[in-house]
Tab-separated table of C-alpha atoms in Angstrom:
chain	number	residue	atom	x	y	z
A	1	MET	CA	10.248	-6.139	41.373
A	2	ARG	CA	9.177	-5.525	37.754
A	3	LYS	CA	5.530	-5.126	38.842
A	4	ILE	CA	6.590	-2.580	41.479
A	5	ILE	CA	8.532	-0.572	38.892
A	6	ILE	CA	5.558	-0.618	36.505
A	7	LEU	CA	3.211	0.573	39.248
A	8	LEU	CA	5.566	3.369	40.306
A	9	ILE	CA	6.034	4.620	36.753
A	10	PHE	CA	2.308	4.396	36.083
A	11	ALA	CA	1.547	6.348	39.281
A	12	ILE	CA	3.964	9.083	38.244
A	13	PHE	CA	2.274	9.466	34.867
A	14	ALA	CA	-1.238	9.134	36.237
A	15	PHE	CA	-0.839	11.888	38.809
A	16	GLY	CA	0.971	14.259	36.480
A	17	ASN	CA	4.255	14.474	38.362
A	18	SER	CA	6.294	13.339	35.397
A	19	SER	CA	7.674	15.742	32.846
A	20	ASP	CA	7.276	15.326	29.124
A	21	LYS	CA	11.019	14.739	29.043
A	22	GLU	CA	10.631	11.530	31.042
A	23	LEU	CA	8.020	10.268	28.604
A	24	ARG	CA	10.262	11.149	25.668
A	25	ASN	CA	13.186	9.329	27.301
A	26	MET	CA	11.073	6.194	27.553
A	27	ILE	CA	10.012	6.541	23.922
A	28	GLY	CA	13.639	7.057	22.894
A	29	GLN	CA	14.536	3.607	24.211
A	30	MET	CA	12.020	2.176	21.725
A	31	ILE	CA	13.853	3.520	18.658
A	32	MET	CA	16.806	1.923	16.843
A	33	VAL	CA	18.194	3.623	13.751
A	34	GLY	CA	20.607	3.122	10.876
A	35	PHE	CA	22.834	6.011	9.849
A	36	ASN	CA	25.387	7.349	7.383
A	37	GLY	CA	29.079	7.850	8.079
A	38	ASN	CA	31.904	5.624	9.298
A	39	ASN	CA	34.023	7.814	11.576
A	40	ALA	CA	33.840	10.421	14.317
A	41	ASN	CA	34.698	13.232	11.897
A	42	ASP	CA	31.507	12.733	9.913
A	43	GLU	CA	28.944	15.426	10.771
A	44	TRP	CA	26.056	12.957	10.784
A	45	VAL	CA	27.914	10.590	13.093
A	46	ARG	CA	28.424	13.503	15.468
A	47	GLN	CA	24.738	14.338	15.217
A	48	LEU	CA	23.849	10.726	15.945
A	49	ARG	CA	26.043	10.790	19.036
A	50	LEU	CA	24.124	13.859	20.192
A	51	ASP	CA	20.856	11.952	19.700
A	52	ILE	CA	22.271	9.150	21.861
A	53	LYS	CA	23.453	11.579	24.534
A	54	ASN	CA	20.017	13.207	24.669
A	55	ALA	CA	18.259	9.811	24.942
A	56	ARG	CA	16.380	10.195	21.663
A	57	ILE	CA	17.300	6.642	20.637
A	58	GLY	CA	18.135	3.427	22.436
A	59	GLY	CA	20.080	1.644	19.731
A	60	VAL	CA	21.878	1.813	16.387
A	61	MET	CA	22.121	-0.599	13.485
A	62	ILE	CA	25.470	-1.089	11.763
A	63	LEU	CA	25.330	-1.395	7.974
A	64	ALA	CA	28.082	-1.894	5.389
A	65	ARG	CA	28.191	1.856	4.749
A	66	ASN	CA	29.393	2.357	8.334
A	67	ILE	CA	32.453	0.137	7.895
A	68	SER	CA	35.824	1.356	6.681
A	69	SER	CA	37.908	-1.389	8.305
A	70	LYS	CA	37.894	-3.574	11.394
A	71	GLU	CA	39.736	-0.960	13.433
A	72	GLY	CA	37.615	1.818	11.965
A	73	LEU	CA	34.390	0.099	12.981
A	74	LYS	CA	35.702	-0.551	16.475
A	75	ASN	CA	36.584	3.128	16.866
A	76	LEU	CA	33.198	4.232	15.497
A	77	ILE	CA	31.286	2.081	17.985
A	78	SER	CA	33.492	3.256	20.843
A	79	TYR	CA	32.807	6.866	19.875
A	80	LEU	CA	29.032	6.326	19.878
A	81	ASN	CA	29.155	4.483	23.194
A	82	SER	CA	31.124	7.358	24.715
A	83	ALA	CA	27.958	9.459	24.637
A	84	SER	CA	27.316	7.767	28.002
A	85	PRO	CA	23.527	7.497	27.973
A	86	LYS	CA	21.774	6.551	31.189
A	87	GLN	CA	21.185	3.137	29.631
A	88	PRO	CA	23.621	1.058	27.529
A	89	LEU	CA	23.305	1.485	23.775
A	90	PHE	CA	22.156	-1.455	21.687
A	91	VAL	CA	24.668	-1.800	18.829
A	92	ALA	CA	23.168	-4.266	16.360
A	93	ILE	CA	24.194	-5.865	13.079
A	94	ASP	CA	22.950	-8.478	10.603
A	95	GLU	CA	25.625	-11.181	10.764
A	96	GLU	CA	24.030	-14.447	9.664
A	97	GLY	CA	26.887	-15.729	7.543
A	98	GLY	CA	26.774	-16.454	3.824
A	99	LYS	CA	25.277	-13.659	1.733
A	100	ILE	CA	23.871	-11.848	4.758
A	101	SER	CA	26.899	-10.215	6.306
A	102	ARG	CA	28.017	-6.598	6.421
A	103	PHE	CA	31.625	-7.781	6.258
A	104	ASN	CA	31.642	-9.594	2.914
A	105	LYS	CA	33.417	-6.827	0.987
A	106	PHE	CA	36.182	-6.446	3.569
A	107	SER	CA	39.258	-8.660	3.753
A	108	ASP	CA	40.187	-7.984	7.384
A	109	PHE	CA	37.095	-9.710	8.822
A	110	LYS	CA	36.449	-13.425	9.251
A	111	HIS	CA	33.716	-14.750	6.977
A	112	PHE	CA	31.243	-17.513	7.784
A	113	PRO	CA	29.019	-19.914	5.802
A	114	SER	CA	25.269	-19.523	5.397
A	115	ALA	CA	22.831	-21.073	7.857
A	116	TYR	CA	21.683	-23.558	5.218
A	117	LYS	CA	25.239	-24.755	4.664
A	118	VAL	CA	25.764	-25.065	8.409
A	119	GLY	CA	22.551	-27.075	8.777
A	120	SER	CA	23.409	-29.277	5.799
A	121	ASP	CA	27.125	-29.923	6.373
A	122	MET	CA	27.888	-29.515	10.073
A	123	ASN	CA	26.882	-31.293	13.248
A	124	LEU	CA	25.734	-29.302	16.281
A	125	THR	CA	29.127	-29.345	17.996
A	126	ILE	CA	30.911	-27.888	14.982
A	127	ALA	CA	28.110	-25.360	14.509
A	128	ASN	CA	28.538	-24.194	18.096
A	129	GLU	CA	32.283	-23.744	17.572
A	130	LEU	CA	31.679	-21.768	14.403
A	131	TYR	CA	29.146	-19.465	16.057
A	132	ASN	CA	31.445	-18.942	19.030
A	133	ASP	CA	34.023	-17.705	16.540
A	134	MET	CA	31.441	-15.416	14.932
A	135	ALA	CA	30.370	-14.041	18.307
A	136	SER	CA	33.975	-13.463	19.335
A	137	GLN	CA	34.552	-11.266	16.288
A	138	LEU	CA	31.459	-9.170	17.011
A	139	LYS	CA	32.397	-8.847	20.671
A	140	SER	CA	35.854	-7.542	19.755
A	141	LEU	CA	34.212	-4.764	17.735
A	142	GLY	CA	31.853	-3.651	20.504
A	143	ILE	CA	28.689	-5.087	18.944
A	144	ASN	CA	26.224	-6.399	21.535
A	145	MET	CA	23.257	-7.494	19.409
A	146	ASN	CA	22.981	-9.670	16.314
A	147	PHE	CA	19.851	-9.833	14.164
A	148	ALA	CA	20.180	-13.608	13.927
A	149	PRO	CA	19.601	-16.518	13.880
A	150	VAL	CA	16.962	-16.915	11.198
A	151	VAL	CA	14.486	-19.516	12.425
A	152	ASP	CA	12.330	-19.500	9.304
A	153	LEU	CA	11.958	-22.846	7.541
A	154	HIS	CA	13.833	-23.311	4.275
A	155	ASN	CA	11.707	-23.207	1.129
A	156	ASP	CA	13.126	-22.474	-2.320
A	157	ILE	CA	10.002	-20.467	-3.133
A	158	SER	CA	11.208	-17.595	-0.959
A	159	PRO	CA	13.455	-15.153	-2.857
A	160	ILE	CA	14.732	-13.545	0.355
A	161	ILE	CA	15.076	-16.600	2.648
A	162	GLY	CA	15.322	-19.911	0.788
A	163	GLN	CA	17.057	-18.640	-2.323
A	164	LYS	CA	19.650	-16.855	-0.174
A	165	GLN	CA	20.166	-19.975	1.996
A	166	ARG	CA	19.387	-18.094	5.201
A	167	ALA	CA	17.438	-20.870	6.965
A	168	PHE	CA	19.037	-23.929	8.586
A	169	SER	CA	16.598	-26.558	7.332
A	170	THR	CA	13.147	-27.443	6.051
A	171	ASN	CA	12.596	-29.289	9.333
A	172	ALA	CA	11.420	-27.258	12.347
A	173	ASP	CA	13.201	-29.486	14.873
A	174	GLU	CA	16.512	-29.126	13.052
A	175	VAL	CA	16.038	-25.362	12.839
A	176	THR	CA	15.434	-25.292	16.597
A	177	ALA	CA	18.527	-27.378	17.333
A	178	TYR	CA	20.906	-25.236	15.268
A	179	ALA	CA	19.349	-21.989	16.500
A	180	ASN	CA	19.829	-23.235	20.049
A	181	GLU	CA	23.566	-23.681	19.420
A	182	PHE	CA	23.754	-20.230	17.847
A	183	ILE	CA	22.104	-18.671	20.913
A	184	ASN	CA	24.339	-20.627	23.306
A	185	ALA	CA	27.441	-19.365	21.524
A	186	PHE	CA	26.313	-15.759	21.561
A	187	ASP	CA	25.146	-15.943	25.173
A	188	ALA	CA	28.658	-17.079	26.107
A	189	HIS	CA	29.948	-13.761	24.741
A	190	ASN	CA	27.079	-11.730	26.238
A	191	ILE	CA	25.727	-10.744	22.822
A	192	ALA	CA	21.976	-10.659	22.317
A	193	SER	CA	20.562	-12.940	19.633
A	194	VAL	CA	17.417	-11.856	17.792
A	195	LEU	CA	15.263	-14.618	16.331
A	196	LYS	CA	13.579	-13.721	13.037
A	197	HIS	CA	11.181	-13.356	11.199
A	198	PHE	CA	8.131	-14.086	13.365
A	199	PRO	CA	5.751	-15.748	12.730
A	200	GLY	CA	7.564	-17.233	9.719
A	201	HIS	CA	8.945	-15.913	6.419
A	202	GLY	CA	10.005	-19.213	4.869
A	203	ASN	CA	6.937	-19.685	2.673
A	204	ALA	CA	6.703	-16.031	1.627
A	205	PRO	CA	6.571	-15.911	-2.203
A	206	ALA	CA	7.941	-12.353	-2.395
A	207	ASP	CA	10.448	-10.051	-0.699
A	208	THR	CA	8.919	-7.688	1.880
A	209	HIS	CA	11.787	-5.263	1.230
A	210	LYS	CA	10.159	-4.600	-2.153
A	211	VAL	CA	6.432	-5.404	-2.151
A	212	GLU	CA	3.468	-6.339	0.014
A	213	THR	CA	3.789	-10.064	0.643
A	214	ILE	CA	0.856	-12.379	1.404
A	215	VAL	CA	1.598	-15.867	2.727
A	216	ASP	CA	-1.434	-17.962	1.827
A	217	SER	CA	0.316	-21.283	2.438
A	218	PHE	CA	1.343	-20.586	6.018
A	219	ASP	CA	2.435	-23.721	7.843
A	220	PHE	CA	2.047	-23.528	11.623
A	221	ASP	CA	5.206	-25.644	11.878
A	222	GLU	CA	6.957	-22.317	11.241
A	223	ILE	CA	5.995	-21.203	14.751
A	224	LYS	CA	7.466	-24.333	16.350
A	225	PRO	CA	11.079	-23.052	16.712
A	226	TYR	CA	9.778	-19.962	18.513
A	227	TYR	CA	7.560	-22.073	20.757
A	228	GLU	CA	10.407	-24.429	21.671
A	229	LEU	CA	13.010	-21.720	22.302
A	230	ILE	CA	10.610	-19.581	24.331
A	231	LYS	CA	9.629	-22.626	26.389
A	232	ARG	CA	13.328	-23.306	27.083
A	233	LYS	CA	13.804	-19.627	28.032
A	234	LYS	CA	16.487	-19.315	25.359
A	235	THR	CA	15.280	-16.221	23.563
A	236	LYS	CA	15.033	-12.637	24.789
A	237	PHE	CA	14.556	-10.826	21.454
A	238	ILE	CA	12.325	-11.655	18.491
A	239	MET	CA	12.020	-9.713	15.236
A	240	VAL	CA	8.605	-9.685	13.597
A	241	GLY	CA	8.305	-9.595	9.803
A	242	HIS	CA	6.090	-7.603	7.448
A	243	MET	CA	4.266	-10.541	5.829
A	244	VAL	CA	0.470	-10.641	5.735
A	245	ILE	CA	-0.641	-14.067	7.002
A	246	PRO	CA	-4.396	-14.454	6.442
A	247	ALA	CA	-4.495	-17.596	8.589
A	248	ILE	CA	-3.762	-15.336	11.585
A	249	ASP	CA	-4.757	-11.822	10.484
A	250	ASN	CA	-6.076	-11.139	6.988
A	251	SER	CA	-5.999	-7.347	7.365
A	252	ASN	CA	-2.569	-6.363	8.653
A	253	PRO	CA	1.108	-7.176	8.095
A	254	ALA	CA	2.450	-9.097	11.090
A	255	THR	CA	4.339	-6.016	12.319
A	256	LEU	CA	1.079	-4.103	12.676
A	257	SER	CA	-1.027	-7.012	13.912
A	258	ARG	CA	-2.175	-7.285	17.514
A	259	GLN	CA	-3.335	-10.825	16.749
A	260	VAL	CA	0.210	-11.795	15.749
A	261	ILE	CA	2.294	-9.924	18.328
A	262	THR	CA	0.200	-9.551	21.469
A	263	ASN	CA	-2.327	-12.371	21.193
A	264	LEU	CA	-0.094	-15.036	19.654
A	265	LEU	CA	3.514	-14.216	20.567
A	266	LYS	CA	3.191	-12.541	23.949
A	267	ASP	CA	0.016	-14.113	25.324
A	268	SER	CA	-0.280	-17.586	23.760
A	269	LEU	CA	3.447	-18.374	23.474
A	270	GLY	CA	4.289	-16.542	26.689
A	271	PHE	CA	7.129	-14.431	25.273
A	272	GLU	CA	8.306	-12.008	27.965
A	273	GLY	CA	11.209	-10.471	26.061
A	274	VAL	CA	11.526	-7.644	23.538
A	275	VAL	CA	9.771	-7.575	20.161
A	276	ILE	CA	11.700	-5.716	17.459
A	277	SER	CA	10.170	-4.703	14.152
A	278	ASP	CA	11.817	-5.419	10.842
A	279	ASP	CA	12.911	-2.203	9.104
A	280	MET	CA	9.911	0.121	9.209
A	281	LEU	CA	10.923	1.664	5.873
A	282	MET	CA	10.568	-1.559	3.870
A	283	LYS	CA	8.107	-1.228	0.988
A	284	GLY	CA	6.165	-4.337	1.980
A	285	LEU	CA	4.741	-2.454	4.927
A	286	GLY	CA	3.120	0.381	2.982
A	287	GLY	CA	1.771	3.552	4.589
A	288	SER	CA	3.725	6.309	6.316
A	289	LEU	CA	6.434	5.797	8.919
A	290	GLU	CA	4.528	7.738	11.558
A	291	GLU	CA	1.229	5.895	11.073
A	292	ASN	CA	2.944	2.519	10.996
A	293	ALA	CA	4.965	3.296	14.115
A	294	ILE	CA	1.802	4.009	16.080
A	295	LYS	CA	0.091	0.879	14.756
A	296	ALA	CA	3.144	-1.275	15.494
A	297	ILE	CA	3.414	-0.094	19.088
A	298	ARG	CA	-0.307	-0.614	19.628
A	299	ALA	CA	0.098	-4.119	18.190
A	300	GLY	CA	2.846	-4.907	20.706
A	301	VAL	CA	6.169	-3.972	19.068
A	302	ASP	CA	8.675	-2.770	21.683
A	303	ILE	CA	11.535	-1.482	19.473
A	304	LEU	CA	11.042	0.182	16.096
A	305	LEU	CA	13.895	-0.439	13.656
A	306	VAL	CA	14.461	2.251	11.015
A	307	SER	CA	17.317	1.847	8.553
A	308	GLU	CA	17.641	5.491	7.518
A	309	TYR	CA	18.448	8.555	9.594
A	310	PHE	CA	16.598	10.694	7.054
A	311	TYR	CA	12.996	10.146	6.031
A	312	ASN	CA	10.720	12.272	3.835
A	313	LYS	CA	13.068	15.280	4.043
A	314	THR	CA	13.213	15.143	7.820
A	315	ASN	CA	15.012	13.360	10.648
A	316	SER	CA	13.423	9.935	11.144
A	317	ILE	CA	14.340	10.019	14.844
A	318	LYS	CA	12.409	13.253	15.351
A	319	ALA	CA	9.515	12.001	13.224
A	320	LEU	CA	9.183	8.852	15.337
A	321	ASN	CA	9.642	10.539	18.704
A	322	ASP	CA	7.070	13.204	17.899
A	323	ALA	CA	4.527	10.792	16.415
A	324	ILE	CA	4.675	8.422	19.387
A	325	PHE	CA	4.719	11.250	21.959
A	326	ASN	CA	1.666	12.920	20.394
A	327	ALA	CA	-0.147	9.583	20.154
A	328	VAL	CA	0.366	8.992	23.871
A	329	LYS	CA	-0.809	12.494	24.712
A	330	SER	CA	-3.954	12.041	22.607
A	331	GLY	CA	-4.687	8.612	24.072
A	332	GLU	CA	-4.146	6.804	20.762
A	333	ILE	CA	-1.353	4.840	22.469
A	334	GLN	CA	-1.933	3.897	26.086
A	335	THR	CA	0.742	4.959	28.576
A	336	THR	CA	0.813	1.393	29.873
A	337	ARG	CA	1.985	0.182	26.437
A	338	ILE	CA	4.990	2.535	26.585
A	339	ILE	CA	5.748	1.483	30.160
A	340	ASP	CA	5.573	-2.206	29.233
A	341	ALA	CA	7.914	-1.746	26.249
A	342	TYR	CA	10.329	0.363	28.289
A	343	ASN	CA	10.498	-2.188	31.099
A	344	ARG	CA	11.068	-5.061	28.665
A	345	ILE	CA	13.950	-3.137	27.077
A	346	ILE	CA	15.564	-2.021	30.332
A	347	ALA	CA	15.337	-5.545	31.768
A	348	GLN	CA	17.475	-6.773	28.845
A	349	LYS	CA	19.882	-3.832	28.915
A	350	ALA	CA	20.688	-4.761	32.503
A	351	ARG	CA	22.743	-7.664	31.130
A	352	PHE	CA	25.193	-5.204	29.580
């Protein structure tokens, strides 16, 4: 059925019977954005809802600035969902536990331990119970995607992973086992889990939020959790990081690397799900948002994550939509790449 859909869409584009609007709608599904405001009375929240209604984006990312209270967040998400797009809206959050939680400053949310503490102190049964509790809280708010679990390997050298206790273990098999329980718990609540940060951020000596980060000591054991969970058909979403890994591609950050995303992840590991970029505005990526978006899509990224609604004195949503649209029209991005990304996304949205 998926092949038939691809062929039909391709035929429509090839013979010129599709409008530019249809192409833009497909591109819109490939964009997920962060935003300002925490209630329906905020003018930028209303503008965001209009972007959703007009199919300019396919998902939103909830940050701490969007939270006033548990009830406030629930109402905000309900308001955005009421835009009634043709496809369900991805509503995503970073809820790993420990230091990486958007709820830490609020008393009316449940709080959970870090992945490293879970991996060190809890058996798999208790971990599953804990993550069921975490998933239940997100479900009650209307969140349907979590940028977790981290399946990087723990290494104290990493200021953003190891030193923040975001990884379950130094051992790839233990990471796989705990990540498997995390995914099982979230699947039970019909919330998408997003494994990160492919192909492995554990040995990164710097923070890609701040600077270009080269991982010279890349250990291919870091790919093992992805390999195992893909083989078991447990993962539908994977986030790729901005590290440069010379052992795989010495020229490009992983997010912009065809060798990493298409050749390794999609072809060699057989990943058939959706690849999400890390935040495209992180400093470790370098370059402009528009140029990087085009490179990322060509490399195999299916959803571009952008943390800010505004970029370089303009609307980041418009900047991305226009850049990708123009790149398709000029032939810089092949239409088949957009169709493939769109079909991967829609196949997963069908679960909601």
